[in-house]
Coordinates of C-alpha atoms (C1' of nucleotides) in Angstrom, one line a residue:
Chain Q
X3 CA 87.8 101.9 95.6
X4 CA 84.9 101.9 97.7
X5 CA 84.3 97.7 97.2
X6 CA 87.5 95.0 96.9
X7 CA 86.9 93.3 93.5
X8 CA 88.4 89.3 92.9
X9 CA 92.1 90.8 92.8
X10 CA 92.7 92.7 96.0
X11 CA 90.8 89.5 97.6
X12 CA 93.2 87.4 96.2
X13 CA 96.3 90.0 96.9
X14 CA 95.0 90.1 100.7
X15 CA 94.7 85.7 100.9
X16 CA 98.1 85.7 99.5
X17 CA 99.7 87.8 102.2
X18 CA 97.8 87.4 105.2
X19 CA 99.7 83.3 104.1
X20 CA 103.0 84.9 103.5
X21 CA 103.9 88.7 103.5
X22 CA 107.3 88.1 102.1
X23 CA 106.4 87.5 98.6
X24 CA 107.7 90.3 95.8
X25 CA 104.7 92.4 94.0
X26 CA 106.4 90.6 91.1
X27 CA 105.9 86.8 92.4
X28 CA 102.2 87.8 93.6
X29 CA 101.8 89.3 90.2
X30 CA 102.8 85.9 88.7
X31 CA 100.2 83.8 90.3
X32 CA 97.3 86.9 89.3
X33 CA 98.6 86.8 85.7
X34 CA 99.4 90.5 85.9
X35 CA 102.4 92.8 86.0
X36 CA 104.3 94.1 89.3
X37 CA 102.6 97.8 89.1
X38 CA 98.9 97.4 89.2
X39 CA 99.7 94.6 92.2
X40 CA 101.9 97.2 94.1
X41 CA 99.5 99.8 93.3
X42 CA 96.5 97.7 95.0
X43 CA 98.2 96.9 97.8
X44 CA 99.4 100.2 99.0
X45 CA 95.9 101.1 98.8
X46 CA 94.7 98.3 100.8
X47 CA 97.6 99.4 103.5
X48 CA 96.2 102.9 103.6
X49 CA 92.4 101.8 103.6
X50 CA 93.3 99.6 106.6
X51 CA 92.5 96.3 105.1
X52 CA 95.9 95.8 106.1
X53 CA 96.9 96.5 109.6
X54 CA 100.4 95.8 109.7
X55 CA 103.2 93.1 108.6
X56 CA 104.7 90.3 111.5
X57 CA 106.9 88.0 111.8
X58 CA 105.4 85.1 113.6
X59 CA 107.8 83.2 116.4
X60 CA 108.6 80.3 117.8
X61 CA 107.1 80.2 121.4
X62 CA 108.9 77.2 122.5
X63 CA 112.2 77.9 120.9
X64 CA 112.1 81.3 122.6
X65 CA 111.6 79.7 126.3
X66 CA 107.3 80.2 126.4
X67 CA 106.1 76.8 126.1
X68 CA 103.2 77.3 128.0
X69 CA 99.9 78.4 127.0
X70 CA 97.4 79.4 129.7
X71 CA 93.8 80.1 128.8
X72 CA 92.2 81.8 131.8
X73 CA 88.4 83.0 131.7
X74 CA 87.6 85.8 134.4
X75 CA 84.7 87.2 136.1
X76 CA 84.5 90.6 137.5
X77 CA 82.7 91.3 141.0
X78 CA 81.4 94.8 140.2
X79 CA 79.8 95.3 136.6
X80 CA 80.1 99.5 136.2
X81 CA 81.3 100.5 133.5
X82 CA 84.4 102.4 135.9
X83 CA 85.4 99.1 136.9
X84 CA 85.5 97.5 133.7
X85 CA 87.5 99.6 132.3
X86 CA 89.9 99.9 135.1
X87 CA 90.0 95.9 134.7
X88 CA 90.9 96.1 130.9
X89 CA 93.3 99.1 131.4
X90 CA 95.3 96.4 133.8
X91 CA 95.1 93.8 131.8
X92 CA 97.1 95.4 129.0
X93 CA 99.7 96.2 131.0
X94 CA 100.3 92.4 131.6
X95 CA 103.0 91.3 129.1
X96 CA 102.2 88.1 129.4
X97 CA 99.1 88.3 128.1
X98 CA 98.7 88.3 124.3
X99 CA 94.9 88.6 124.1
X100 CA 91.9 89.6 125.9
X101 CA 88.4 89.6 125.3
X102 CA 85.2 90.9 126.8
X103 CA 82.9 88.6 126.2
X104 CA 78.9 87.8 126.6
X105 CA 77.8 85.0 129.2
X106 CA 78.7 84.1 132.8
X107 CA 82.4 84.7 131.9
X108 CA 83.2 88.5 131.6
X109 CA 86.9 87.9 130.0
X110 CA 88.7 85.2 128.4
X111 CA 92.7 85.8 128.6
X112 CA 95.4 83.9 126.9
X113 CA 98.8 83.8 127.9
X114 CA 102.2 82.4 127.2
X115 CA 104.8 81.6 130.1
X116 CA 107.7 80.0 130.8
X117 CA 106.5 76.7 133.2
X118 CA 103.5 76.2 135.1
X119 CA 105.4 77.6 137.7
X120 CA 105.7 80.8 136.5
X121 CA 101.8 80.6 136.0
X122 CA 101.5 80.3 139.6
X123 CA 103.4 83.2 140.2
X124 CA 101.8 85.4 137.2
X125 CA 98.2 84.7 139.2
X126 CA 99.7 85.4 142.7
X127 CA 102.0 88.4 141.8
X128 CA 99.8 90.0 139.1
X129 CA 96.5 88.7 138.2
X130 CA 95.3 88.3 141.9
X131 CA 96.7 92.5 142.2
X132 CA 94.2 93.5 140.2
X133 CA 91.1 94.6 141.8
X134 CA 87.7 93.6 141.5
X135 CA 87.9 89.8 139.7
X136 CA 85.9 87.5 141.2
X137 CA 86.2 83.8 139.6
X138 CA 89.3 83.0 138.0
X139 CA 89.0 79.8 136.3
X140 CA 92.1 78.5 134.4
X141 CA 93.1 75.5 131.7
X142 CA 96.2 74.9 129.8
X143 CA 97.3 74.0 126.2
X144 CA 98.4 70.5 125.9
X145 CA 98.6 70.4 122.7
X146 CA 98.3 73.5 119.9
X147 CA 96.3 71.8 117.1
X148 CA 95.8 74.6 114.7
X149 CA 97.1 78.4 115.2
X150 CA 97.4 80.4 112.3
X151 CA 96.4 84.4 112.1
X152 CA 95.0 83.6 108.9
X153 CA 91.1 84.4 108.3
X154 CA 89.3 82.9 105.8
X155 CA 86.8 84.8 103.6
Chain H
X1 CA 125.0 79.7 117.2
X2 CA 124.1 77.7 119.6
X3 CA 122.1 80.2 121.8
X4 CA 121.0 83.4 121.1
X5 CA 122.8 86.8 122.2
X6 CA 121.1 90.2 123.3
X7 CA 121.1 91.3 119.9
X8 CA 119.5 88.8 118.4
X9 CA 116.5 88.6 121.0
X10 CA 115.9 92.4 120.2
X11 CA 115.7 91.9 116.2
X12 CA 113.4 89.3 116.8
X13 CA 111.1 91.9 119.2
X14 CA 111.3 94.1 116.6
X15 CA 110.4 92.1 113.3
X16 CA 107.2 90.3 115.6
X17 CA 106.3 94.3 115.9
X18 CA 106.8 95.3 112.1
X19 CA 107.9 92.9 109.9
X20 CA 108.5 96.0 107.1
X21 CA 111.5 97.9 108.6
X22 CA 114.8 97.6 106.7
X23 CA 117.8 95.5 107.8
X24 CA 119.1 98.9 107.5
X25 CA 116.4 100.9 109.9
X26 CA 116.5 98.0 112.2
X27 CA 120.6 98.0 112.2
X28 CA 120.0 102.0 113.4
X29 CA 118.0 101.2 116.4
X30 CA 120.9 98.6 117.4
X31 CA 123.6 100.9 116.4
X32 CA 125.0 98.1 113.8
X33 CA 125.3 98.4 110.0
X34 CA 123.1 96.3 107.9
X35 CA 124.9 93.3 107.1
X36 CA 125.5 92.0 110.6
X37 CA 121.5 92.3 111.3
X38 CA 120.7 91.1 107.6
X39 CA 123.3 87.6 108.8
X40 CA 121.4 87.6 112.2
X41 CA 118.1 87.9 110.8
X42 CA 118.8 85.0 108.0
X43 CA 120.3 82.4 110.8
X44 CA 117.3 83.1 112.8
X45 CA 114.9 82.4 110.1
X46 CA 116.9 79.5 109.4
X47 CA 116.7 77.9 112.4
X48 CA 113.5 78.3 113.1
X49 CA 112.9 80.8 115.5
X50 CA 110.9 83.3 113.1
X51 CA 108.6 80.9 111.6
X52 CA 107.3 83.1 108.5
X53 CA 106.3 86.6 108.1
X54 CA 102.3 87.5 107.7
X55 CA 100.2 90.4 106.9
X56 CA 97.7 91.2 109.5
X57 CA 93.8 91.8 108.4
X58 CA 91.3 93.9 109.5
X59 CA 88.7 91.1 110.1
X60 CA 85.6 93.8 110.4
X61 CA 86.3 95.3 107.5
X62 CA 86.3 91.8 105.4
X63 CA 83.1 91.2 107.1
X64 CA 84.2 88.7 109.4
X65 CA 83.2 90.8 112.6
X66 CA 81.8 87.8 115.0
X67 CA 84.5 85.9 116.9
X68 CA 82.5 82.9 118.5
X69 CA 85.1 80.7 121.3
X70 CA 83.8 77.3 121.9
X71 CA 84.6 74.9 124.2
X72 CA 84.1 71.1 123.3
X73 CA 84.4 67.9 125.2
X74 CA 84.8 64.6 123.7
X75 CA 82.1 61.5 124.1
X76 CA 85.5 59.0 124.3
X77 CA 88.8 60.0 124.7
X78 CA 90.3 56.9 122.6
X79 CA 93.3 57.9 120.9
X80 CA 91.7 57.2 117.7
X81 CA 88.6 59.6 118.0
X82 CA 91.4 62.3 119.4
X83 CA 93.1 62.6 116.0
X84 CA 90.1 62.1 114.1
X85 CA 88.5 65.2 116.0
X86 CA 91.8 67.2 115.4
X87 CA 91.8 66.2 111.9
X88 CA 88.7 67.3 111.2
X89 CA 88.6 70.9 112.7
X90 CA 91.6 71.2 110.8
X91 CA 89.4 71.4 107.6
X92 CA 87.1 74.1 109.1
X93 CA 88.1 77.5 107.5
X94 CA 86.3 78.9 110.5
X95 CA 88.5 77.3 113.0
X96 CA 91.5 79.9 113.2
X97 CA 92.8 78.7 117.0
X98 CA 92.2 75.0 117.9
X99 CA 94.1 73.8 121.4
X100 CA 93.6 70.3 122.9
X101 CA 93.1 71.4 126.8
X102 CA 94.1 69.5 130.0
X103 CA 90.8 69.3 132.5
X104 CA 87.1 68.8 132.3
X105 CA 86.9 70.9 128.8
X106 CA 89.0 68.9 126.1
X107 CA 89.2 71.6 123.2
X108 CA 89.2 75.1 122.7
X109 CA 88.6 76.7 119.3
X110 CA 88.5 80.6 118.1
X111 CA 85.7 81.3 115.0
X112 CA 85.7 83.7 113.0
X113 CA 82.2 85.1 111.4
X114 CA 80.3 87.1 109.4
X115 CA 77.1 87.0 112.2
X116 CA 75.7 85.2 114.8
X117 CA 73.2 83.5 112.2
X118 CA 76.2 82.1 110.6
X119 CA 77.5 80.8 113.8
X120 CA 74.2 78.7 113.9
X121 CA 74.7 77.7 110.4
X122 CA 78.0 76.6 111.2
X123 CA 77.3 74.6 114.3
X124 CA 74.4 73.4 112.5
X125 CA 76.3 72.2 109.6
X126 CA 79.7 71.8 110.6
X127 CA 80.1 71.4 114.5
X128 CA 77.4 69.1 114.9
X129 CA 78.5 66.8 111.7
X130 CA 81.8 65.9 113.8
X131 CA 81.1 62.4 115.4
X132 CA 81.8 62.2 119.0
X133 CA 81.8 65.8 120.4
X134 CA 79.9 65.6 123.7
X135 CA 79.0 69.0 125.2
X136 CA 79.5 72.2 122.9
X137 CA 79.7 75.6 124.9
X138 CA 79.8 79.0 123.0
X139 CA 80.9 82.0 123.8
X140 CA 80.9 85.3 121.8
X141 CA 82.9 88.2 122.1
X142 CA 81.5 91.4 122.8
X143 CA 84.9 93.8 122.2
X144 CA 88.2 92.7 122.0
X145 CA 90.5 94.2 124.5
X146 CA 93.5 93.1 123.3
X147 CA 94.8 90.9 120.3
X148 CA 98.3 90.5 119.3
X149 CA 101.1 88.0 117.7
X150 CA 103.8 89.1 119.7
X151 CA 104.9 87.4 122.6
X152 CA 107.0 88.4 125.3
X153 CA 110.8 87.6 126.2
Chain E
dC2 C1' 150.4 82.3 122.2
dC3 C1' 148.9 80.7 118.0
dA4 C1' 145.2 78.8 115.1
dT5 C1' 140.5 78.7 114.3
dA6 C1' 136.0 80.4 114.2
dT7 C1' 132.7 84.1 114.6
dT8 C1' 131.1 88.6 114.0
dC9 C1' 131.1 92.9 111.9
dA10 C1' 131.6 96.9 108.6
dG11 C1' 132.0 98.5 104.1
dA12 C1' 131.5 98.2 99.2
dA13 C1' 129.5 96.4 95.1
dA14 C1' 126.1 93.6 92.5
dA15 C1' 121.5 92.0 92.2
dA16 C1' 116.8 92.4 93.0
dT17 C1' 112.9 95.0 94.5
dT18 C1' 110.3 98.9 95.4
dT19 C1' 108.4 103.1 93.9
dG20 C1' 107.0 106.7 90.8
dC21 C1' 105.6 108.1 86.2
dT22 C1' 103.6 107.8 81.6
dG23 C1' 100.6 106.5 78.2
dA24 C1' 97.3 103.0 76.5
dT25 C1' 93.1 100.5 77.3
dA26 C1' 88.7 99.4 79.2
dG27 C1' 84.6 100.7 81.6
dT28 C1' 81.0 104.3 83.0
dT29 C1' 78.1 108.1 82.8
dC30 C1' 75.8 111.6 80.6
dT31 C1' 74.0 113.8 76.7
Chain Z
dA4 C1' 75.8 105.9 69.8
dG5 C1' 79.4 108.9 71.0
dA6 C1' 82.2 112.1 74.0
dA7 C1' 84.2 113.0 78.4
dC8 C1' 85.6 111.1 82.5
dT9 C1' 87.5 107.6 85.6
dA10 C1' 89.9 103.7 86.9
dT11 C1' 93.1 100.1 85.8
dC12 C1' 97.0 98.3 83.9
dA13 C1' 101.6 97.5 81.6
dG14 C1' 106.2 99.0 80.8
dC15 C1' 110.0 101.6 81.9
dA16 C1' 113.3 104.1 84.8
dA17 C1' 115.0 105.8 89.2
dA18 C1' 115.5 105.1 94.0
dT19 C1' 116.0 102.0 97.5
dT20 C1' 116.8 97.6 99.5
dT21 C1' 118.5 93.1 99.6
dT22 C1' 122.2 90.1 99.1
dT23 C1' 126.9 88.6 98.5
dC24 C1' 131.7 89.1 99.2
dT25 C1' 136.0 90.6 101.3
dG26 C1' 138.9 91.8 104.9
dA27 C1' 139.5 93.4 109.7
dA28 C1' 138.6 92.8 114.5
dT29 C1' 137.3 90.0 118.3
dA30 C1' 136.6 86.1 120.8
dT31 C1' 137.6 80.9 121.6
dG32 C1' 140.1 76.8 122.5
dG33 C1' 144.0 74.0 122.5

DNA sequence: CCATATTCAGAAAAATTTGCTGATAGTTCT
DNA sequence: AGAACTATCAGCAAATTTTTCTGAATATGG
């Protein structure tokens, strides 16, 4: 299988919507039987089109109602110090993504708290600990309009 | 079950880990049998706390290796032309993050691409065909440090 | 202290996954 | 065109997992 034909597309939409479905109820909607369906998506498992399963969560029911976007510049550039900065940031909990990115902004970080409060103490107790970062700018979620992990192709 | 005991906050770290463990695998690692976990697991799906269960794609491989982040402010903040915005980036398959912000930016939104040219094709086509959007920053990301559904509790 | 409700373990039934076999279709080479 | 090779698929059977049920143990509240 060197290119994904119409099928394992399909196979891949379907569960990157809802990775609880049976081989036999994805089967169904493909018109075809459990095995060749099974088959297809082990191999997509092992190929890595598939990266692993989830299960997605309620932030707020689970006490993290806040959503922080924070984008970062870094004072020094070397490469020693970036990596020092990204080593750091993964250590954060709160933090559920990070990016390098091109521009004025070296990183944009996005993370869920408790209150606003706790934000304050996240920046003072661990953010401002880390060396080296030299603007912090910071805006929160007031409303989540559309988050899925979904990708469309 | 009107709030959630030890074991049921570390069933739910687990399954937003792997979502493909056994009742019976995760029941091990809490020293439990199965059906307890499988009960526990079914009450939390039921009330909401695990929202659904996905498969998560490798978005290089399905040549979608260009995350763009965009930052767009309104013309007029009416609540009409609000929901009207929000309604509309809801249709954009692109558009896989879309958060309403509090300060001088008034939405964020996460892309996903094949290339840069698409990106222009996109603004070009899309973005720019959405009445009222004001000032339209992009950013791209250069290597993502860290991505991931789970959040922490 | 008793009644009620909740949680849990174990067993059994139902459903699903997983592996295997043979048939079919598509490709390449001669 | 035909033979050999490869990949894909359907169907079946075994292994595993999910799901349901029952009764015991524990906690809760009056």
């Amino acid at each position: 299988m060197e290119i994904l034909d119409e099928t394992d597309l399909k196979i891949l939409r379907i569960l990157q919507e809802n990775a609880k479905l049976t081989t036999k109820e994805i089967a169904d909607q493909l018109h075809l039987t459990a095995s060749p369906v099974y088959e297809r998506i082990r191999r997509l498992e092992k190929k890595g089109y598939i990266k692993n399963y989830v299960a997605i969560l309620d932030k707020k029911k689970l006490n993290r109602p806040v959503t922080a976007i924070c984008m970062v510049s870094l004072r020094y550039h070397n490469e020693g110090f970036i990596d020092t900065f990204e080593k750091q940031i993964k250590e954060l909990v709160e933090v559920q993504e990070c990016y390098h990115m091109a521009g004025k902004v070296d990183f944009f970080l996005k993370i869920h708290l408790e209150s606003l409060e706790m934000y304050h103490e996240f920046v003072r107790t661990k953010l401002s600990k880390i060396q080296n970062i030299g603007v912090l700018e910071s805006y929160f979620v007031l409303k989540e309009i559309y988050n899925t992990t979904t990708i469309a192709f």
